[in-house]
PDB file of C-alpha atoms in Angstrom:
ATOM      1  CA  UNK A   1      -9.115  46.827 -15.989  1.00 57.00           C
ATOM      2  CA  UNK A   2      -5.893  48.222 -14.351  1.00 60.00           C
ATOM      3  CA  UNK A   3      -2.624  47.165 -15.003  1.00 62.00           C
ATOM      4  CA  UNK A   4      -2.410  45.997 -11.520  1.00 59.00           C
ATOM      5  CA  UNK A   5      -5.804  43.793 -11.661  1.00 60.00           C
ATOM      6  CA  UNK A   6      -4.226  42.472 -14.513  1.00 58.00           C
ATOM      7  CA  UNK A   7      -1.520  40.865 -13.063  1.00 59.00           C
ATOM      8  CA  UNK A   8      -4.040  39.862 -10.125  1.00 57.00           C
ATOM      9  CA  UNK A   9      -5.853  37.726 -12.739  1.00 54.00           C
ATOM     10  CA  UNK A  10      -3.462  36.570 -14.531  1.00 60.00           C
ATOM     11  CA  UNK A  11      -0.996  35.504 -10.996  1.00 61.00           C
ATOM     12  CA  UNK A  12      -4.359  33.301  -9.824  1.00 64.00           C
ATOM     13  CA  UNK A  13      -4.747  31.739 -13.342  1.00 68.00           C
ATOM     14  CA  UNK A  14      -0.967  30.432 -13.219  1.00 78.00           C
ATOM     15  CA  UNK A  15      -1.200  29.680  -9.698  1.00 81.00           C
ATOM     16  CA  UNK A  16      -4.593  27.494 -10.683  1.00 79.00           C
ATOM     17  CA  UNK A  17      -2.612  25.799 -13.748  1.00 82.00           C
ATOM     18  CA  UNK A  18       0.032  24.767 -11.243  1.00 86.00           C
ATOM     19  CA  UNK A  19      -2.252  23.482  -8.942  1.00 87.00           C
ATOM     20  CA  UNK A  20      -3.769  20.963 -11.640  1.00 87.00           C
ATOM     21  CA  UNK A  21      -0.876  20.177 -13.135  1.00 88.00           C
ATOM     22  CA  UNK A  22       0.487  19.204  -9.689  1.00 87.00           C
ATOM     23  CA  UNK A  23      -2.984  16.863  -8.671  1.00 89.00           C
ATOM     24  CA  UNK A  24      -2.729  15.235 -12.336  1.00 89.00           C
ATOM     25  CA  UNK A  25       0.866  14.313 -11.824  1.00 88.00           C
ATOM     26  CA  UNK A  26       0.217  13.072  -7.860  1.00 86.00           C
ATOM     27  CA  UNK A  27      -2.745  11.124  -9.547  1.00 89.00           C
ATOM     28  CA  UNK A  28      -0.621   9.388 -12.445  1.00 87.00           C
ATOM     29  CA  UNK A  29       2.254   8.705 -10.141  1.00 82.00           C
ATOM     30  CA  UNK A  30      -0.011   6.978  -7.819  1.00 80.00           C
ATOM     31  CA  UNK A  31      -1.456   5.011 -10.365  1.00 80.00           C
ATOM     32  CA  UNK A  32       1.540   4.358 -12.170  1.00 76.00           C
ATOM     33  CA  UNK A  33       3.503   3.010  -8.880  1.00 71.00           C
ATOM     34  CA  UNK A  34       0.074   1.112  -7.446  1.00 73.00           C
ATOM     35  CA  UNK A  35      -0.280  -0.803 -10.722  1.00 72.00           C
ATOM     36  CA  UNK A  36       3.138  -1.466 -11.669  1.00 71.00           C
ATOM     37  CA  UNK A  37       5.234  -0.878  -8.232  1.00 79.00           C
ATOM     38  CA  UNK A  38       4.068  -1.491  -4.917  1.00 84.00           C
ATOM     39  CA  UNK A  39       0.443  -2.298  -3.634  1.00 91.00           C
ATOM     40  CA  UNK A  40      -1.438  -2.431  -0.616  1.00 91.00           C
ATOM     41  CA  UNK A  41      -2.833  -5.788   0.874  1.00 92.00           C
ATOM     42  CA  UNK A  42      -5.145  -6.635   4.218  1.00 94.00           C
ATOM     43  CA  UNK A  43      -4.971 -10.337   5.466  1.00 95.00           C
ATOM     44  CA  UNK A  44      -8.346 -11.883   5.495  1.00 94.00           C
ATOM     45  CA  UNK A  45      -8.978 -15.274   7.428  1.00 94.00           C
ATOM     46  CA  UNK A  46      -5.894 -17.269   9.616  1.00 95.00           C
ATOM     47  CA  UNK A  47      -4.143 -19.345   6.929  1.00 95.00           C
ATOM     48  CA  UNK A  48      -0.863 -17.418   7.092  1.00 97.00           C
ATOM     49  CA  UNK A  49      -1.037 -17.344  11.492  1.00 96.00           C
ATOM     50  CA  UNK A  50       1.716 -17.396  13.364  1.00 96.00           C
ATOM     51  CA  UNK A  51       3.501 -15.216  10.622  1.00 96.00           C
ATOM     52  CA  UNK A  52       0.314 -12.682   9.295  1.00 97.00           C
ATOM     53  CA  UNK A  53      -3.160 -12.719  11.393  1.00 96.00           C
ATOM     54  CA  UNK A  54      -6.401 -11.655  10.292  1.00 96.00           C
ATOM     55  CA  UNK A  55      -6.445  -7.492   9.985  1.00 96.00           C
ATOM     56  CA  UNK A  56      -2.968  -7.125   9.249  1.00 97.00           C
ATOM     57  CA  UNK A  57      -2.193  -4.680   6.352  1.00 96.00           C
ATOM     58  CA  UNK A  58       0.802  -5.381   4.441  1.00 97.00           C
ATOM     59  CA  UNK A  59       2.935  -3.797   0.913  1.00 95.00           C
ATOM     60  CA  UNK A  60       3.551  -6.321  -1.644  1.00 95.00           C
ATOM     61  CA  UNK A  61       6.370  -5.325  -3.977  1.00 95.00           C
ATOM     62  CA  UNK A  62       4.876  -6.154  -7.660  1.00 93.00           C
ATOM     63  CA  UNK A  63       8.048  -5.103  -9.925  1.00 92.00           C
ATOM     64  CA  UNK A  64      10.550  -7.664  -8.107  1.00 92.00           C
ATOM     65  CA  UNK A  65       8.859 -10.681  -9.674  1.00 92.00           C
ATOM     66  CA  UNK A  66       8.686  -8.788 -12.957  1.00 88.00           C
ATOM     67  CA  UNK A  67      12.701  -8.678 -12.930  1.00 90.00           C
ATOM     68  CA  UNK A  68      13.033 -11.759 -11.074  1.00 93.00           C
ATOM     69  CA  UNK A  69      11.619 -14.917 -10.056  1.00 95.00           C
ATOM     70  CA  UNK A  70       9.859 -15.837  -6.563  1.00 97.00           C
ATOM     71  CA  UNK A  71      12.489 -17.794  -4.134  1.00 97.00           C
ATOM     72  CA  UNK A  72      12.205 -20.312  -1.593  1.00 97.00           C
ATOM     73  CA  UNK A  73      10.105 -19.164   1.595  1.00 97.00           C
ATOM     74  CA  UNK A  74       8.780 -15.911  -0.037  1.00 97.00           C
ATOM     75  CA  UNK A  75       5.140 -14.575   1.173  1.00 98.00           C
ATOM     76  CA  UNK A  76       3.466 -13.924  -2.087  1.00 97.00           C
ATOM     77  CA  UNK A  77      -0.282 -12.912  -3.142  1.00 96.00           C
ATOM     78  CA  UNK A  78      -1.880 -14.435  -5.924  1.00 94.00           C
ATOM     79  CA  UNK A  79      -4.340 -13.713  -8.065  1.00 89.00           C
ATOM     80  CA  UNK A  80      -6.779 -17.269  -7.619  1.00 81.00           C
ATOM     81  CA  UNK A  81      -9.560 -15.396  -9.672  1.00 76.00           C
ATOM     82  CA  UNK A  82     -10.564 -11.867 -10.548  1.00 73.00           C
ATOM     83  CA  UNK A  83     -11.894 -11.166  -7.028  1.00 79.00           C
ATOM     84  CA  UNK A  84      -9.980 -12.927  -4.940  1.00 85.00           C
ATOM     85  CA  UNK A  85      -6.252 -13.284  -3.630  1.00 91.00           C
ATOM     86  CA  UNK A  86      -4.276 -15.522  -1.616  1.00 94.00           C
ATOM     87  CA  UNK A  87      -1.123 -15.113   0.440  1.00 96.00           C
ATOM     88  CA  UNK A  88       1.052 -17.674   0.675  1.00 97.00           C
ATOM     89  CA  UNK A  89       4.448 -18.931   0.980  1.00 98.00           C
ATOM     90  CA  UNK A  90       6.648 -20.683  -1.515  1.00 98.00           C
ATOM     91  CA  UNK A  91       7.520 -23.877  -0.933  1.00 98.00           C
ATOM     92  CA  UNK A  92       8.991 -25.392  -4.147  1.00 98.00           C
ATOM     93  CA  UNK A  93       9.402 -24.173  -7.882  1.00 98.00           C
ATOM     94  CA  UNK A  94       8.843 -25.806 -11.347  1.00 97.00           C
ATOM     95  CA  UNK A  95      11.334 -29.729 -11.685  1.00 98.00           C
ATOM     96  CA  UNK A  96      10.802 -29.736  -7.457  1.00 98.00           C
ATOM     97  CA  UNK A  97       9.826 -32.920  -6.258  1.00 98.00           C
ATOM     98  CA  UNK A  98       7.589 -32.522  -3.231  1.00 98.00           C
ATOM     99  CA  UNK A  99       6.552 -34.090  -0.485  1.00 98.00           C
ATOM    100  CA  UNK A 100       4.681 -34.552   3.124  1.00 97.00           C
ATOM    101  CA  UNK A 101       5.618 -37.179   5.858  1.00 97.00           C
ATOM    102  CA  UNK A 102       4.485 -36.283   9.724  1.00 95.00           C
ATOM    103  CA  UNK A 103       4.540 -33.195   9.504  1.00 94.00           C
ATOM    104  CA  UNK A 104       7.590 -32.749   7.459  1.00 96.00           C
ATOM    105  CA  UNK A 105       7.877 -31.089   4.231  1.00 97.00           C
ATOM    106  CA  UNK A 106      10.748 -32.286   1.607  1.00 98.00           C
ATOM    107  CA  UNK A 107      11.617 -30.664  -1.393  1.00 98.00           C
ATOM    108  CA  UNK A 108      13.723 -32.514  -3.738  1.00 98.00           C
ATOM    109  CA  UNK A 109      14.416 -35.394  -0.743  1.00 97.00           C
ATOM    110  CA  UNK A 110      15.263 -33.271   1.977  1.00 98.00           C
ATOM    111  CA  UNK A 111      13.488 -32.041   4.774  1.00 98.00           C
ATOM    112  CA  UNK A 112      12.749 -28.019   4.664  1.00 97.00           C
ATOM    113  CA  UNK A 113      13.508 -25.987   8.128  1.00 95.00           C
ATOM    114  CA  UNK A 114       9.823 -24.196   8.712  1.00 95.00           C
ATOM    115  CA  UNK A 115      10.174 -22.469  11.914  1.00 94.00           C
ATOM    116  CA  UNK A 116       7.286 -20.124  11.379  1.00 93.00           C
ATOM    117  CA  UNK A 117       5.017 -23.206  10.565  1.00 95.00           C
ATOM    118  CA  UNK A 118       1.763 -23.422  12.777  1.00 92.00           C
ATOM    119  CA  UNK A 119       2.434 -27.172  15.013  1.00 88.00           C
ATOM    120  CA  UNK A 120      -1.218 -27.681  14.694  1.00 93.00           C
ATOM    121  CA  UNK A 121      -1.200 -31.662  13.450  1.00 93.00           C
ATOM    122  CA  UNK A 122      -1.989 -31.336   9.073  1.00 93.00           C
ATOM    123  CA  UNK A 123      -1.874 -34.448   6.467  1.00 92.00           C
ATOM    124  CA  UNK A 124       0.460 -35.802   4.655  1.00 96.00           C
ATOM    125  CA  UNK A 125       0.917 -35.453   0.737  1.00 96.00           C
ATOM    126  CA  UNK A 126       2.011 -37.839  -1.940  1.00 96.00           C
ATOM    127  CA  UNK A 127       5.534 -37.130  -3.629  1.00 97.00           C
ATOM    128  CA  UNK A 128       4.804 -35.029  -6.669  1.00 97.00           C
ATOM    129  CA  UNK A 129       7.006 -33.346  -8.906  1.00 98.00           C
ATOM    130  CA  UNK A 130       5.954 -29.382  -9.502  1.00 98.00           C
ATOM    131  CA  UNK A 131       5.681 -28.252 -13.190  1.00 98.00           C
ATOM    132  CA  UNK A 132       7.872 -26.344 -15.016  1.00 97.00           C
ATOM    133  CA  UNK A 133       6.191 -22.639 -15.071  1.00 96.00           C
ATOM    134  CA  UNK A 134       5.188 -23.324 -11.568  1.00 97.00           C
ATOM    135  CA  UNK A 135       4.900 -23.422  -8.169  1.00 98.00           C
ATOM    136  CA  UNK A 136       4.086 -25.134  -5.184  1.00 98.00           C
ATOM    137  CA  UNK A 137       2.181 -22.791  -2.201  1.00 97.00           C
ATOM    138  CA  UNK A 138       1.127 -23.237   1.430  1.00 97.00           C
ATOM    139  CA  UNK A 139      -0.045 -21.138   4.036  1.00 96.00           C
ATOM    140  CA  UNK A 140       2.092 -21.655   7.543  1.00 97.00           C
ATOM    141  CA  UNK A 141      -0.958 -22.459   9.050  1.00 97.00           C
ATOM    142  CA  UNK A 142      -1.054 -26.149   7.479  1.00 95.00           C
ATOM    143  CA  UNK A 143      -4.597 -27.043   9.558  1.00 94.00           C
ATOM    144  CA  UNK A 144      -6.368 -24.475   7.823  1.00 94.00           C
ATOM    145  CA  UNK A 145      -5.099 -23.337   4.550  1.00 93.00           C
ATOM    146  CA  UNK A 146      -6.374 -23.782   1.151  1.00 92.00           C
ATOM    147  CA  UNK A 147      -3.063 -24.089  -0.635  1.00 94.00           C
ATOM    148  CA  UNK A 148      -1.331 -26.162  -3.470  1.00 96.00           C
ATOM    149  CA  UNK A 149      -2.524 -29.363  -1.717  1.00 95.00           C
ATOM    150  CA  UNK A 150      -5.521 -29.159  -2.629  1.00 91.00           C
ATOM    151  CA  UNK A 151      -7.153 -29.282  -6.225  1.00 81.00           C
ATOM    152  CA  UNK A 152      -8.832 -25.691  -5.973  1.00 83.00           C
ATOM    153  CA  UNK A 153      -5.611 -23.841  -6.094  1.00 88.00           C
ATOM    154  CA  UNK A 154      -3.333 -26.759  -7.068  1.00 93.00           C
ATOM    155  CA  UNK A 155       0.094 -25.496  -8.664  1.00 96.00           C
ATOM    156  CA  UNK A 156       0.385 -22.008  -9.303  1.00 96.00           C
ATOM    157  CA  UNK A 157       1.609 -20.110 -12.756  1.00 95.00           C
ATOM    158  CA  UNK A 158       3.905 -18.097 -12.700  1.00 94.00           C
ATOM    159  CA  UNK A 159       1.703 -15.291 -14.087  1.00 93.00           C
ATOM    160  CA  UNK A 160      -0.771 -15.525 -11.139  1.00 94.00           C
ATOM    161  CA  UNK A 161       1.773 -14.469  -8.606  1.00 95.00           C
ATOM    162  CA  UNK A 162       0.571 -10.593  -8.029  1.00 93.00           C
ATOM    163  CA  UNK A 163       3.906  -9.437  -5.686  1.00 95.00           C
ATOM    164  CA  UNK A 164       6.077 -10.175  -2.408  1.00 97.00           C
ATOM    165  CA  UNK A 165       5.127  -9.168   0.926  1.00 97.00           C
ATOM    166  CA  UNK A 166       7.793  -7.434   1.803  1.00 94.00           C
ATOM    167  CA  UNK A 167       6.400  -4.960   4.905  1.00 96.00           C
ATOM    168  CA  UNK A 168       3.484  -4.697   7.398  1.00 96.00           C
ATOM    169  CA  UNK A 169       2.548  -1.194   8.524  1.00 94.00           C
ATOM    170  CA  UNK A 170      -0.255  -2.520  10.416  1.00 94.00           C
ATOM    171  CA  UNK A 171      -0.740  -3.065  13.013  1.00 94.00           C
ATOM    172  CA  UNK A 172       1.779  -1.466  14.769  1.00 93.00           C
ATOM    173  CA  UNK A 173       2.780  -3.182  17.209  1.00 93.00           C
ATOM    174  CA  UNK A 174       4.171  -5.698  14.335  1.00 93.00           C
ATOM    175  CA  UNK A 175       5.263  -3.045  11.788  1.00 92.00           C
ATOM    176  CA  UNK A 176       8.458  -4.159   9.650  1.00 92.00           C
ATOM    177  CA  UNK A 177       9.328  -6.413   7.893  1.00 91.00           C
ATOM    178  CA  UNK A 178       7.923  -9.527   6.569  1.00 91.00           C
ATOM    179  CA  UNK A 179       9.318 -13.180   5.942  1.00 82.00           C
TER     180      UNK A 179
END
């Protein structure tokens, strides 16, 4: 082999290396930022309307809540079993005391301004005071949400809640921000 085939072989083998180096780290990075980072979500079923509809494609932002703690009025997802997750908003946190009256929610005796709410009519619920280590979730659409009122997803652990929704890329006609 010539000198000059030599380097032939030898320029595609370290252009080949650099190629597979450069997928493996695109393929950790990507797993290292969707599993500890930032993730992607899509909104199945109406118990978020007016503020997310069905189809609409959204980031959740998972290390915030790793640092921190959810707030009042954040959009979260959360994990309600191994195949399934929930968005909702946060309503009240662990030592809360909660409750519904016409259509009015009050946390800790006062009423709560909700102007993304859904007006469709919804019940009212007894006072109750949230646990520590948790929290209290509802979707804005009150008429059809499956949310802390309700013994199937009750009050929510801390550990449960996946990430924020933070941004919707689709579709995008609504792309921005979230709240």
């Amino acid at each position: 082999m010539s000198q000059n085939e030599n380097r032939k072989v030898k320029k595609e083998h370290s252009e080949a290396r650099e190629w597979i180096q450069s997928i493996i780290i695109a393929v950790v990075l990507a797993f290292v930022i969707k599993m500890f980072l930032f993730d992607f979500v899509l909104v199945q079923g109406s118990s978020m309307h007016p503020t997310l509809e069905n189809g609409d494609r959204l980031i959740i932002n998972k290390i915030e809540y790793r640092l921190g703690e959810p707030d009042y009025g954040d959009i979260v997802i959360l994990n309600y079993s191994s195949s399934v997750e929930y968005v909702k908003r946060v309503i009240a946190k662990g030592g809360d005391i909660i409750a519904i009256k016409d259509q009015v929610v009050y946390v800790n005796g006062e009423p709560i301004d909700e102007p993304y709410v859904n007006t469709d009519p919804y019940g009212d619920f007894p006072e109750v005071t949230v646990p520590e280590g948790t929290y209290f979730v509802m979707g804005d659409n009150r008429a059809n949400s499956s949310d802390s009122r309700f013994t199937s997803l009750g009050f929510v652990d801390r550990k449960d809640i996946v990430g924020h929704v933070f941004f919707r890329f689709w579709p995008f006609d609504k792309f921005g921000s979230v709240s």
